[in-house]
Amino acid sequence: MALDDETFGLLRDSVRRFVRERLMPAERVVEELDEVPADIVEDMKQLGLFGLSIPEEWGGIGLNMQQEVQVAYELGYTALAFRSVFGTNVGIGSQGILIDGTEAQKRDYLPRVASGELIMSFALTEPDAGSDAAALKLRAVRDGDDYLLSGTKRFITNAPRAGAFTLMARTDGAGAGGISAFIVPAGLPGLTIGLPDKKMGQRGTKTADVILDNVRVPAANIIGGVPGKGFKTAMKVLDRGRLHISAVACGQARRILDESIAYARERRQFGQRIGDFQLIQAMLADSQAELLAGWALVQETARRYDAAAAGLVGAGRSDPEVALHASATKLFVTEALGRIADRGVQIHGGSGYINEFAVERFYRDVRLLRLYEGTSQIQQIIIGRALVGPSPG
Ligand code: COS
């Protein structure tokens, strides 16, 4: 699955233009209103952004991972709130169905996900299960042809906008093997959404609790139809999500660097441009070098992902090599982005602390990238375990 080069080039150019002409001028409005304007969401639908990763047979554009990271890089050049509107449809919300779902589930959901008619969210995290995702407690108790789901999900991106959730619940005893992934429509009786979380940054993105009280969900809504496979589905979704986020992080790094270069050229101190000082140039150079290294790594991991993708479908787990590379990529790129954002503020001096300047906002926004879809420490654990192998004891 991939778009031909010529059509892809046109798509990437139109996304770049959309980012620069439509989204960047609206960044301040999003920050002030804490909302992405509805007319922009409509334009995103027209451009096909909700269906970037969904194959054409289900109404999407059908990008492969190497193409998706290019588009994610372009989208990463502006406020993260914009990408977040359709990010769960492209990634963590829909990919469980795409990778492990039955044909009927794909047919029923993916066309509406691709068009943006249905927003899908990914519900894994709970109040007591964050990094330790296999410890999740939300219970699903069998009742005839249905399951009754009760419990709370936390920090769920797009929960207030979602029409359905890919939701991990415990159908069996302890551990990863007792977890099943359900497709849960948002309107079911007993399902409520908490108030939107008040976050440090990324204003305009929406996260909230999802609370389930005896929500009746048909057993047929288990992704793939077989219980006990949900943890692996979630992990496969996250491997892919970590790569997408890494590409977005490179886009953010490019923007912060461009803002910093522009400021260094324009701001004058001691009778000259601050960009003429080698201490400023050193910061710019370090950021540029880290961005080039990170972006090369993202593209290489995307190439590996595409080469191994066929083996993902229905398989027990993803290629451990790809999982390692996805984690290493997210670790390196998001940590580098933290340093690049910090240098961006430093180059701006006092102005970098004032919210009139874009770097102040990006500095807050990018902090989340080292936390969500697995903290840097979780990425280190995944890489470390893969290197050392299972303990013989
Ligand atoms: N793809 C497919 N299957 C995978 C997998 C992957 N990438 N990683 C692990 N699995 C499988 C394992 O093979 C194992 O299956 P078997 O029991 O059949 O062998 C099962 O899943 C359990 O794996 P493991 O024992 O490694 O699970 P742990 O509980 O020790 O830890 C980590 C797994 C820590 C890696 C996981 O909980 C994790 O990623 N945590 C972070 C969660 C996260 O990113 N949250 C963000 C929320 S979304 S914004």
Short mmCIF file of C-alpha atoms and ligand atoms in Angstrom, two decimals:
data_model
loop_
_atom_site.label_atom_id
_atom_site.label_comp_id
_atom_site.label_asym_id
_atom_site.label_seq_id
_atom_site.Cartn_x
_atom_site.Cartn_y
_atom_site.Cartn_z
CA MET A 1 0.00 0.00 0.00
CA ALA A 2 1.42 3.36 -1.06
CA LEU A 3 0.54 6.33 -3.18
CA ASP A 4 2.42 6.73 -6.48
CA ASP A 5 5.29 9.23 -6.27
CA GLU A 6 3.71 11.91 -8.41
CA THR A 7 0.37 11.97 -6.55
CA PHE A 8 2.21 11.83 -3.27
CA GLY A 9 4.36 14.83 -4.23
CA LEU A 10 1.22 16.84 -5.00
CA LEU A 11 -0.35 15.83 -1.69
CA ARG A 12 2.76 16.76 0.30
CA ASP A 13 2.93 20.15 -1.43
CA SER A 14 -0.72 20.88 -0.73
CA VAL A 15 -0.29 19.92 2.94
CA ARG A 16 2.74 22.22 3.14
CA ARG A 17 0.73 25.08 1.62
CA PHE A 18 -2.23 24.35 3.93
CA VAL A 19 0.06 24.46 6.97
CA ARG A 20 1.65 27.76 5.96
CA GLU A 21 -1.34 29.59 4.53
CA ARG A 22 -4.23 28.27 6.61
CA LEU A 23 -2.93 26.82 9.89
CA MET A 24 0.01 28.99 10.90
CA PRO A 25 -2.01 32.24 10.74
CA ALA A 26 -4.59 30.60 13.06
CA GLU A 27 -2.12 29.48 15.74
CA ARG A 28 -2.79 32.41 18.07
CA VAL A 29 -6.56 32.03 17.79
CA VAL A 30 -6.28 28.36 18.76
CA GLU A 31 -4.08 29.28 21.71
CA GLU A 32 -6.52 31.94 22.90
CA LEU A 33 -9.76 30.00 22.36
CA ASP A 34 -8.33 26.57 23.29
CA GLU A 35 -10.23 25.26 20.27
CA VAL A 36 -9.55 24.49 16.62
CA PRO A 37 -12.12 26.49 14.57
CA ALA A 38 -14.79 24.34 12.88
CA ASP A 39 -14.12 25.76 9.40
CA ILE A 40 -10.50 24.60 9.64
CA VAL A 41 -11.65 21.11 10.65
CA GLU A 42 -13.87 21.09 7.54
CA ASP A 43 -10.91 22.06 5.35
CA MET A 44 -8.90 19.21 6.91
CA LYS A 45 -11.64 16.79 5.89
CA GLN A 46 -11.62 18.15 2.32
CA LEU A 47 -7.87 17.65 2.12
CA GLY A 48 -8.26 14.01 3.20
CA LEU A 49 -6.18 14.39 6.35
CA PHE A 50 -8.41 12.10 8.45
CA GLY A 51 -7.76 9.21 6.08
CA LEU A 52 -4.03 9.59 5.37
CA SER A 53 -3.11 6.11 6.60
CA ILE A 54 -6.30 4.25 5.66
CA PRO A 55 -6.18 2.19 2.44
CA GLU A 56 -8.08 3.47 -0.57
CA GLU A 57 -10.46 0.50 -0.51
CA TRP A 58 -11.90 1.97 2.72
CA GLY A 59 -11.98 5.54 1.49
CA GLY A 60 -8.59 6.77 2.69
CA ILE A 61 -5.49 8.02 0.89
CA GLY A 62 -3.43 4.92 1.66
CA LEU A 63 0.01 6.30 2.50
CA ASN A 64 2.71 3.90 3.53
CA MET A 65 4.81 4.75 6.58
CA GLN A 66 7.61 6.36 4.57
CA GLN A 67 5.04 8.71 3.05
CA GLU A 68 3.13 9.23 6.29
CA VAL A 69 6.24 10.47 8.10
CA GLN A 70 6.81 13.07 5.36
CA VAL A 71 3.28 14.42 5.80
CA ALA A 72 3.60 14.27 9.61
CA TYR A 73 6.80 16.32 9.32
CA GLU A 74 4.93 18.99 7.35
CA LEU A 75 2.08 19.01 9.88
CA GLY A 76 4.59 19.23 12.73
CA TYR A 77 5.64 22.67 11.47
CA THR A 78 2.61 24.29 13.11
CA ALA A 79 0.81 24.09 16.48
CA LEU A 80 0.28 20.47 17.51
CA ALA A 81 -3.40 21.10 18.22
CA PHE A 82 -4.20 21.01 14.50
CA ARG A 83 -2.73 17.54 13.90
CA SER A 84 -4.36 16.28 17.06
CA VAL A 85 -7.86 16.79 15.60
CA PHE A 86 -7.30 13.99 13.07
CA GLY A 87 -4.20 12.37 14.61
CA THR A 88 -6.10 9.65 16.42
CA ASN A 89 -8.02 8.77 13.21
CA VAL A 90 -4.75 8.43 11.30
CA GLY A 91 -2.95 6.61 14.10
CA ILE A 92 -3.73 5.14 17.48
CA GLY A 93 -7.54 5.30 17.20
CA SER A 94 -7.91 3.43 13.90
CA GLN A 95 -4.79 1.30 13.52
CA GLY A 96 -5.96 -1.44 15.90
CA ILE A 97 -8.90 -2.10 13.55
CA LEU A 98 -6.68 -1.86 10.50
CA ILE A 99 -3.98 -4.19 11.84
CA ASP A 100 -6.03 -6.77 13.76
CA GLY A 101 -9.72 -6.11 12.98
CA THR A 102 -12.08 -8.42 11.13
CA GLU A 103 -13.17 -7.60 7.59
CA ALA A 104 -16.62 -6.61 8.92
CA GLN A 105 -15.07 -4.23 11.47
CA LYS A 106 -12.92 -2.61 8.80
CA ARG A 107 -15.91 -2.21 6.51
CA ASP A 108 -18.13 -0.81 9.27
CA TYR A 109 -15.72 1.73 10.72
CA LEU A 110 -12.83 2.66 8.46
CA PRO A 111 -14.72 4.60 5.73
CA ARG A 112 -16.26 6.89 8.36
CA VAL A 113 -12.89 7.26 10.11
CA ALA A 114 -11.19 8.12 6.81
CA SER A 115 -13.75 10.80 5.91
CA GLY A 116 -13.64 12.37 9.38
CA GLU A 117 -17.33 11.66 9.96
CA LEU A 118 -16.30 9.53 12.95
CA ILE A 119 -13.51 10.57 15.33
CA MET A 120 -11.83 7.54 16.92
CA SER A 121 -9.85 7.74 20.09
CA PHE A 122 -7.46 5.27 21.76
CA ALA A 123 -8.25 4.44 25.39
CA LEU A 124 -5.48 2.52 27.16
CA THR A 125 -4.28 4.63 30.11
CA GLU A 126 -6.09 4.49 33.46
CA PRO A 127 -5.64 6.27 36.79
CA ASP A 128 -3.46 3.38 38.07
CA ALA A 129 -2.11 2.06 34.76
CA GLY A 130 0.09 4.47 32.77
CA SER A 131 3.56 3.13 31.93
CA ASP A 132 2.46 -0.24 33.32
CA ALA A 133 -0.24 -0.64 30.71
CA ALA A 134 -0.64 -4.40 31.31
CA ALA A 135 -1.94 -3.60 34.81
CA LEU A 136 -5.11 -1.96 33.52
CA LYS A 137 -8.23 -2.70 35.54
CA LEU A 138 -11.24 -1.59 33.47
CA ARG A 139 -13.40 -4.73 33.65
CA ALA A 140 -15.36 -6.38 30.86
CA VAL A 141 -17.69 -9.10 32.20
CA ARG A 142 -19.36 -11.45 29.75
CA ASP A 143 -23.18 -11.31 29.72
CA GLY A 144 -24.73 -13.43 26.94
CA ASP A 145 -23.61 -12.05 23.58
CA ASP A 146 -22.35 -8.87 25.23
CA TYR A 147 -19.79 -7.62 27.72
CA LEU A 148 -20.52 -5.15 30.51
CA LEU A 149 -17.66 -2.63 30.81
CA SER A 150 -16.92 -0.65 33.98
CA GLY A 151 -13.99 1.55 34.95
CA THR A 152 -12.15 4.77 34.08
CA LYS A 153 -9.76 5.73 31.31
CA ARG A 154 -7.52 8.77 31.79
CA PHE A 155 -5.90 11.50 29.60
CA ILE A 156 -7.75 10.20 26.53
CA THR A 157 -6.88 12.36 23.52
CA ASN A 158 -9.93 13.52 21.57
CA ALA A 159 -12.35 11.93 24.09
CA PRO A 160 -14.67 14.99 23.99
CA ARG A 161 -14.80 14.79 20.17
CA ALA A 162 -14.84 11.00 19.77
CA GLY A 163 -17.65 9.01 18.17
CA ALA A 164 -15.99 5.72 19.16
CA PHE A 165 -13.05 4.39 21.14
CA THR A 166 -10.53 1.63 20.64
CA LEU A 167 -10.66 0.69 24.30
CA MET A 168 -8.56 -1.88 26.14
CA ALA A 169 -10.41 -3.75 28.91
CA ARG A 170 -9.76 -6.76 31.12
CA THR A 171 -11.85 -9.75 30.03
CA ASP A 172 -9.81 -12.29 31.96
CA GLY A 173 -7.36 -12.73 34.87
CA ALA A 174 -4.23 -10.67 35.53
CA GLY A 175 -1.56 -9.59 33.04
CA ALA A 176 -1.29 -8.77 29.37
CA GLY A 177 -3.02 -11.97 28.22
CA GLY A 178 -6.29 -10.98 29.94
CA ILE A 179 -6.73 -7.78 27.94
CA SER A 180 -9.07 -7.37 24.97
CA ALA A 181 -9.45 -4.39 22.62
CA PHE A 182 -13.06 -3.29 22.09
CA ILE A 183 -14.60 -0.85 19.67
CA VAL A 184 -16.86 1.20 21.96
CA PRO A 185 -19.28 3.74 20.43
CA ALA A 186 -19.28 6.95 22.49
CA GLY A 187 -23.06 7.26 22.71
CA LEU A 188 -23.72 4.04 24.64
CA PRO A 189 -25.71 4.31 27.90
CA GLY A 190 -23.40 4.43 30.93
CA LEU A 191 -20.49 6.07 29.10
CA THR A 192 -19.61 9.61 30.17
CA ILE A 193 -16.75 11.95 29.34
CA GLY A 194 -15.06 13.99 32.08
CA LEU A 195 -14.25 17.69 31.88
CA PRO A 196 -11.36 18.52 29.51
CA ASP A 197 -7.98 18.36 31.29
CA LYS A 198 -6.19 21.67 31.95
CA LYS A 199 -2.80 21.09 30.41
CA MET A 200 0.59 22.87 30.45
CA GLY A 201 0.48 23.40 26.69
CA GLN A 202 -1.01 22.15 23.44
CA ARG A 203 -4.06 24.33 23.91
CA GLY A 204 -6.72 23.30 21.41
CA THR A 205 -6.03 19.60 21.91
CA LYS A 206 -8.65 17.87 24.01
CA THR A 207 -8.00 15.17 26.58
CA ALA A 208 -10.38 13.90 29.25
CA ASP A 209 -11.40 10.92 31.37
CA VAL A 210 -13.77 8.35 29.87
CA ILE A 211 -15.95 6.79 32.57
CA LEU A 212 -17.83 3.55 31.95
CA ASP A 213 -20.53 2.26 34.25
CA ASN A 214 -21.91 -1.12 33.09
CA VAL A 215 -21.69 -0.15 29.44
CA ARG A 216 -23.14 -2.95 27.30
CA VAL A 217 -20.90 -3.70 24.31
CA PRO A 218 -21.46 -6.63 21.91
CA ALA A 219 -18.77 -9.35 22.01
CA ALA A 220 -18.62 -8.85 18.23
CA ASN A 221 -16.94 -5.47 18.96
CA ILE A 222 -13.77 -7.15 20.19
CA ILE A 223 -11.12 -6.26 17.63
CA GLY A 224 -10.38 -9.40 15.64
CA GLY A 225 -13.25 -11.19 17.39
CA VAL A 226 -10.97 -13.11 19.79
CA PRO A 227 -10.52 -12.00 23.43
CA GLY A 228 -7.10 -11.81 25.07
CA LYS A 229 -5.26 -10.24 22.12
CA GLY A 230 -5.85 -6.59 23.05
CA PHE A 231 -2.51 -5.85 24.70
CA LYS A 232 -0.59 -6.97 21.64
CA THR A 233 -2.89 -4.93 19.42
CA ALA A 234 -2.21 -1.89 21.62
CA MET A 235 1.54 -2.45 21.48
CA LYS A 236 1.51 -2.79 17.71
CA VAL A 237 -0.49 0.42 17.45
CA LEU A 238 1.98 2.18 19.73
CA ASP A 239 5.05 1.02 17.79
CA ARG A 240 3.60 2.72 14.77
CA GLY A 241 2.37 5.74 16.74
CA ARG A 242 5.84 6.31 18.17
CA LEU A 243 7.24 6.62 14.69
CA HIS A 244 4.52 9.04 13.59
CA ILE A 245 5.12 11.19 16.70
CA SER A 246 8.86 11.20 15.94
CA ALA A 247 8.18 12.68 12.50
CA VAL A 248 5.90 15.32 14.04
CA ALA A 249 8.70 16.08 16.52
CA CYS A 250 11.11 16.72 13.63
CA GLY A 251 8.60 19.17 12.13
CA GLN A 252 8.40 21.00 15.46
CA ALA A 253 12.20 21.09 15.67
CA ARG A 254 12.39 22.58 12.15
CA ARG A 255 9.90 25.30 13.10
CA ILE A 256 11.65 26.20 16.36
CA LEU A 257 14.96 26.32 14.53
CA ASP A 258 13.52 28.56 11.78
CA GLU A 259 12.03 30.90 14.41
CA SER A 260 15.41 31.00 16.15
CA ILE A 261 17.38 31.68 12.95
CA ALA A 262 14.98 34.49 12.01
CA TYR A 263 15.35 36.05 15.45
CA ALA A 264 19.15 35.68 15.42
CA ARG A 265 19.28 37.51 12.07
CA GLU A 266 17.05 40.35 13.16
CA ARG A 267 17.88 41.01 16.82
CA ARG A 268 20.83 43.37 17.37
CA GLN A 269 23.00 43.64 20.49
CA PHE A 270 26.50 45.04 21.05
CA GLY A 271 26.12 46.77 17.69
CA GLN A 272 25.53 43.67 15.57
CA ARG A 273 23.08 40.84 14.84
CA ILE A 274 23.11 38.31 17.66
CA GLY A 275 23.42 35.66 14.92
CA ASP A 276 26.93 36.99 14.23
CA PHE A 277 28.05 35.82 17.66
CA GLN A 278 29.59 32.37 17.69
CA LEU A 279 27.87 31.41 20.96
CA ILE A 280 24.50 31.87 19.24
CA GLN A 281 25.74 30.06 16.13
CA ALA A 282 26.86 27.15 18.31
CA MET A 283 23.33 26.71 19.66
CA LEU A 284 21.85 26.90 16.16
CA ALA A 285 24.43 24.43 14.87
CA ASP A 286 23.74 21.90 17.63
CA SER A 287 20.01 22.09 16.94
CA GLN A 288 20.51 21.72 13.19
CA ALA A 289 22.80 18.70 13.65
CA GLU A 290 20.36 17.00 16.02
CA LEU A 291 17.46 17.65 13.67
CA LEU A 292 19.31 16.20 10.67
CA ALA A 293 20.25 13.09 12.66
CA GLY A 294 16.73 12.66 14.01
CA TRP A 295 15.03 13.11 10.66
CA ALA A 296 17.38 10.63 8.98
CA LEU A 297 16.57 8.14 11.74
CA VAL A 298 12.81 8.64 11.32
CA GLN A 299 13.02 7.94 7.59
CA GLU A 300 15.19 4.87 8.09
CA THR A 301 12.84 3.44 10.72
CA ALA A 302 9.86 4.12 8.43
CA ARG A 303 11.62 2.16 5.69
CA ARG A 304 12.11 -0.76 8.09
CA TYR A 305 8.48 -0.48 9.21
CA ASP A 306 7.20 -0.72 5.62
CA ALA A 307 9.47 -3.68 4.89
CA ALA A 308 8.05 -5.55 7.92
CA ALA A 309 4.45 -4.29 7.72
CA ALA A 310 3.01 -7.29 5.90
CA GLY A 311 4.08 -9.50 8.81
CA LEU A 312 2.13 -7.38 11.30
CA VAL A 313 -1.36 -8.33 10.21
CA GLY A 314 -2.85 -11.00 12.41
CA ALA A 315 0.62 -11.96 13.67
CA GLY A 316 1.31 -12.53 17.37
CA ARG A 317 3.47 -9.44 17.61
CA SER A 318 5.34 -6.96 15.51
CA ASP A 319 8.90 -7.51 14.41
CA PRO A 320 10.93 -6.93 17.62
CA GLU A 321 13.58 -5.15 15.56
CA VAL A 322 11.00 -2.64 14.33
CA ALA A 323 9.69 -2.12 17.87
CA LEU A 324 13.25 -1.45 19.06
CA HIS A 325 13.87 1.00 16.23
CA ALA A 326 10.56 2.80 16.82
CA SER A 327 11.39 3.23 20.50
CA ALA A 328 14.96 4.33 19.79
CA THR A 329 13.66 6.84 17.26
CA LYS A 330 11.09 8.31 19.64
CA LEU A 331 13.63 8.44 22.46
CA PHE A 332 16.30 10.19 20.41
CA VAL A 333 14.07 12.59 18.50
CA THR A 334 11.82 13.77 21.33
CA GLU A 335 14.75 14.23 23.73
CA ALA A 336 16.57 16.20 21.03
CA LEU A 337 13.44 18.28 20.49
CA GLY A 338 13.42 19.14 24.20
CA ARG A 339 16.97 20.47 23.86
CA ILE A 340 16.15 22.29 20.61
CA ALA A 341 13.14 24.00 22.21
CA ASP A 342 15.25 24.97 25.22
CA ARG A 343 17.92 26.49 22.96
CA GLY A 344 15.17 28.25 20.99
CA VAL A 345 14.05 30.05 24.14
CA GLN A 346 17.69 30.77 25.08
CA ILE A 347 18.43 32.35 21.69
CA HIS A 348 15.36 34.56 22.09
CA GLY A 349 16.56 35.68 25.55
CA GLY A 350 13.87 37.36 27.66
CA SER A 351 11.57 37.50 24.63
CA GLY A 352 11.51 33.69 24.61
CA TYR A 353 9.63 33.81 27.89
CA ILE A 354 6.94 36.13 26.52
CA ASN A 355 3.98 34.53 24.84
CA GLU A 356 4.00 36.96 21.94
CA PHE A 357 6.85 34.83 20.56
CA ALA A 358 6.03 31.43 19.10
CA VAL A 359 8.95 29.68 20.84
CA GLU A 360 7.36 30.25 24.26
CA ARG A 361 4.32 28.25 23.13
CA PHE A 362 6.35 25.54 21.37
CA TYR A 363 8.53 25.12 24.47
CA ARG A 364 5.41 24.20 26.47
CA ASP A 365 3.79 22.20 23.67
CA VAL A 366 6.72 19.89 22.96
CA ARG A 367 7.15 18.84 26.59
CA LEU A 368 4.36 16.30 26.11
CA LEU A 369 6.22 14.45 23.37
CA ARG A 370 8.62 12.92 25.90
CA LEU A 371 5.63 11.64 27.88
CA TYR A 372 2.84 10.37 25.67
CA GLU A 373 2.86 7.15 23.64
CA GLY A 374 5.44 5.93 26.17
CA THR A 375 7.79 8.09 28.26
CA SER A 376 11.48 8.26 27.38
CA GLN A 377 12.10 5.84 30.25
CA ILE A 378 9.65 3.30 28.75
CA GLN A 379 11.47 3.60 25.40
CA GLN A 380 14.76 2.93 27.22
CA ILE A 381 13.23 -0.14 28.85
CA ILE A 382 11.93 -1.51 25.54
CA ILE A 383 15.34 -1.00 23.90
CA GLY A 384 17.27 -2.33 26.90
CA ARG A 385 15.17 -5.49 27.22
CA ALA A 386 15.42 -6.20 23.50
CA LEU A 387 19.20 -5.89 23.68
CA VAL A 388 19.74 -8.03 26.76
CA GLY A 389 16.98 -10.58 26.08
CA PRO A 390 14.69 -12.34 28.60
CA SER A 391 16.15 -13.05 32.00
CA PRO A 392 17.18 -16.75 32.28
CA GLY A 393 15.92 -16.79 35.91
N1 COS B 1 4.09 -5.74 19.64
C1 COS B 1 3.33 -6.83 19.85
N2 COS B 1 3.32 -7.51 21.01
C2 COS B 1 4.11 -7.06 22.00
C3 COS B 1 4.91 -5.92 21.85
C4 COS B 1 4.91 -5.26 20.60
N3 COS B 1 5.64 -4.16 20.38
N4 COS B 1 5.56 -5.70 23.01
C5 COS B 1 5.19 -6.68 23.85
N5 COS B 1 4.32 -7.50 23.23
C6 COS B 1 3.70 -8.72 23.77
C7 COS B 1 4.76 -9.63 24.34
O1 COS B 1 5.29 -10.47 23.35
C8 COS B 1 4.02 -10.40 25.39
O2 COS B 1 3.30 -11.44 24.79
P1 COS B 1 3.52 -12.97 25.27
O3 COS B 1 3.08 -12.97 26.71
O4 COS B 1 2.62 -13.76 24.38
O5 COS B 1 4.95 -13.24 25.09
C9 COS B 1 2.98 -9.39 25.90
O6 COS B 1 2.85 -8.40 24.87
C10 COS B 1 3.43 -8.72 27.18
O7 COS B 1 4.67 -8.10 26.93
P2 COS B 1 5.65 -7.70 28.10
O8 COS B 1 5.83 -8.86 29.04
O9 COS B 1 6.87 -7.10 27.50
O10 COS B 1 4.80 -6.57 28.86
P3 COS B 1 5.20 -5.67 30.10
O11 COS B 1 3.99 -5.49 30.91
O12 COS B 1 6.43 -6.17 30.76
O13 COS B 1 5.63 -4.24 29.50
C11 COS B 1 5.71 -2.25 28.19
C12 COS B 1 5.40 -3.76 28.31
C13 COS B 1 6.38 -1.62 29.37
C14 COS B 1 6.62 -2.14 26.98
C15 COS B 1 4.31 -1.63 27.90
O14 COS B 1 3.49 -1.73 29.04
C16 COS B 1 4.36 -0.21 27.43
O15 COS B 1 4.63 0.07 26.27
N6 COS B 1 4.05 0.75 28.35
C17 COS B 1 3.87 2.12 27.99
C18 COS B 1 2.44 2.34 27.62
C19 COS B 1 2.28 3.57 26.80
O16 COS B 1 3.01 3.83 25.86
N7 COS B 1 1.28 4.34 27.15
C20 COS B 1 0.94 5.49 26.43
C21 COS B 1 -0.53 5.52 26.34
S1 COS B 1 -1.11 5.90 24.79
S2 COS B 1 -0.86 7.81 24.56
#
